[in-house]
mmCIF file of C-alpha atoms in Angstrom:
data_model
loop_
_atom_site.group_PDB
_atom_site.id
_atom_site.type_symbol
_atom_site.label_atom_id
_atom_site.label_comp_id
_atom_site.label_asym_id
_atom_site.label_seq_id
_atom_site.Cartn_x
_atom_site.Cartn_y
_atom_site.Cartn_z
ATOM 1 C CA MET A 120 -68.098 -21.127 75.152
ATOM 2 C CA ALA A 121 -68.075 -20.334 78.864
ATOM 3 C CA ARG A 122 -70.406 -22.456 80.956
ATOM 4 C CA ALA A 123 -71.664 -20.662 84.012
ATOM 5 C CA SER A 124 -74.303 -22.054 86.324
ATOM 6 C CA MET A 125 -77.652 -20.350 85.949
ATOM 7 C CA GLY A 126 -78.565 -21.123 89.579
ATOM 8 C CA ARG A 127 -81.929 -19.667 90.537
ATOM 9 C CA PHE A 128 -82.068 -17.936 87.148
ATOM 10 C CA ALA A 129 -82.344 -21.233 85.217
ATOM 11 C CA GLU A 130 -86.080 -21.130 84.548
ATOM 12 C CA PRO A 131 -86.259 -17.435 83.574
ATOM 13 C CA ALA A 132 -83.133 -17.964 81.434
ATOM 14 C CA LEU A 133 -84.869 -20.748 79.524
ATOM 15 C CA TRP A 134 -87.881 -18.510 78.830
ATOM 16 C CA ILE A 135 -85.590 -15.668 77.740
ATOM 17 C CA LEU A 136 -83.978 -18.003 75.202
ATOM 18 C CA VAL A 137 -87.426 -19.063 73.975
ATOM 19 C CA ALA A 138 -88.485 -15.411 73.642
ATOM 20 C CA LEU A 139 -85.286 -14.465 71.798
ATOM 21 C CA GLY A 140 -85.913 -17.331 69.389
ATOM 22 C CA ARG A 141 -88.595 -15.057 67.937
ATOM 23 C CA GLY A 142 -86.056 -12.279 67.334
ATOM 24 C CA PRO A 143 -84.119 -9.535 69.134
ATOM 25 C CA ALA A 144 -85.871 -7.737 71.984
ATOM 26 C CA ALA A 145 -85.307 -5.077 74.620
ATOM 27 C CA ALA A 146 -85.339 -6.010 78.314
ATOM 28 C CA ALA A 147 -88.791 -4.456 78.839
ATOM 29 C CA THR A 148 -90.246 -6.545 76.013
ATOM 30 C CA LEU A 149 -88.539 -9.656 77.366
ATOM 31 C CA LEU A 150 -90.007 -8.997 80.816
ATOM 32 C CA VAL A 151 -93.546 -8.904 79.400
ATOM 33 C CA THR A 152 -92.944 -12.019 77.282
ATOM 34 C CA VAL A 153 -91.334 -14.037 80.097
ATOM 35 C CA ARG A 154 -94.175 -13.091 82.457
ATOM 36 C CA ARG A 155 -96.651 -14.286 79.848
ATOM 37 C CA LEU A 156 -94.798 -17.605 79.484
ATOM 38 C CA ASP A 157 -93.690 -18.241 83.079
ATOM 39 C CA GLY A 158 -95.797 -16.141 85.420
ATOM 40 C CA PRO A 159 -94.567 -13.493 87.844
ATOM 41 C CA VAL A 160 -90.924 -12.596 87.213
ATOM 42 C CA GLY A 161 -89.378 -9.477 88.710
ATOM 43 C CA PRO A 162 -87.141 -7.061 86.821
ATOM 44 C CA ALA A 163 -84.116 -7.951 88.993
ATOM 45 C CA THR A 164 -84.556 -11.649 88.224
ATOM 46 C CA LEU A 165 -84.791 -10.897 84.515
ATOM 47 C CA ILE A 166 -81.668 -8.695 84.546
ATOM 48 C CA GLY A 167 -79.781 -11.345 86.551
ATOM 49 C CA ALA A 168 -80.741 -14.041 84.052
ATOM 50 C CA LEU A 169 -79.776 -11.797 81.117
ATOM 51 C CA ALA A 170 -76.372 -11.127 82.711
ATOM 52 C CA ARG A 171 -75.690 -14.836 83.218
ATOM 53 C CA LEU A 172 -76.797 -15.703 79.690
ATOM 54 C CA GLU A 173 -74.524 -12.978 78.344
ATOM 55 C CA ARG A 174 -71.555 -14.215 80.434
ATOM 56 C CA SER A 175 -72.253 -17.731 79.149
ATOM 57 C CA GLU A 176 -72.121 -16.348 75.601
ATOM 58 C CA LEU A 177 -75.615 -17.633 74.827
ATOM 59 C CA ILE A 178 -76.968 -14.161 74.108
ATOM 60 C CA GLU A 179 -75.491 -10.872 72.903
ATOM 61 C CA ARG A 180 -76.418 -7.304 73.839
ATOM 62 C CA SER A 181 -76.263 -4.520 71.292
ATOM 63 C CA THR A 182 -74.861 -1.384 72.902
ATOM 64 C CA ALA A 183 -75.538 0.650 69.752
ATOM 65 C CA ASP A 184 -79.297 0.548 70.326
ATOM 66 C CA ARG A 185 -81.228 2.521 72.933
ATOM 67 C CA PRO A 186 -82.650 0.689 74.733
ATOM 68 C CA PRO A 187 -80.095 -2.108 74.347
ATOM 69 C CA MET A 188 -81.403 -5.058 72.342
ATOM 70 C CA TYR A 189 -80.686 -8.665 73.230
ATOM 71 C CA ARG A 190 -80.424 -11.478 70.692
ATOM 72 C CA LEU A 191 -79.335 -15.087 70.564
ATOM 73 C CA ALA A 192 -75.591 -15.427 70.069
ATOM 74 C CA THR A 193 -74.348 -16.673 66.735
ATOM 75 C CA TYR A 194 -72.613 -20.026 66.956
ATOM 76 C CA SER A 195 -69.473 -20.494 64.907
ATOM 77 C CA PRO A 196 -67.822 -23.944 64.885
ATOM 78 C CA GLU A 197 -64.520 -22.287 63.930
ATOM 79 C CA ALA A 198 -64.596 -20.126 67.056
ATOM 80 C CA SER A 199 -64.929 -23.139 69.355
ATOM 81 C CA SER A 200 -61.923 -24.961 67.871
#
């Protein structure tokens, strides 16, 4: 798994992971949920955190859905060997 620094996106990234623990969600739904959990978060901050989480392989984005849905990545011990 790639390990990228979350930088200033660390706190929103944590809340995104918490929100996705409840199930897949679109970015707009995640924005509402993260704001409820963490306070004011802008759309650009949310998208930046989603991009870093995706690059770190912690979340996955479904391109088949419109709008795209995000979900927690599936961990496979065989893949990390």
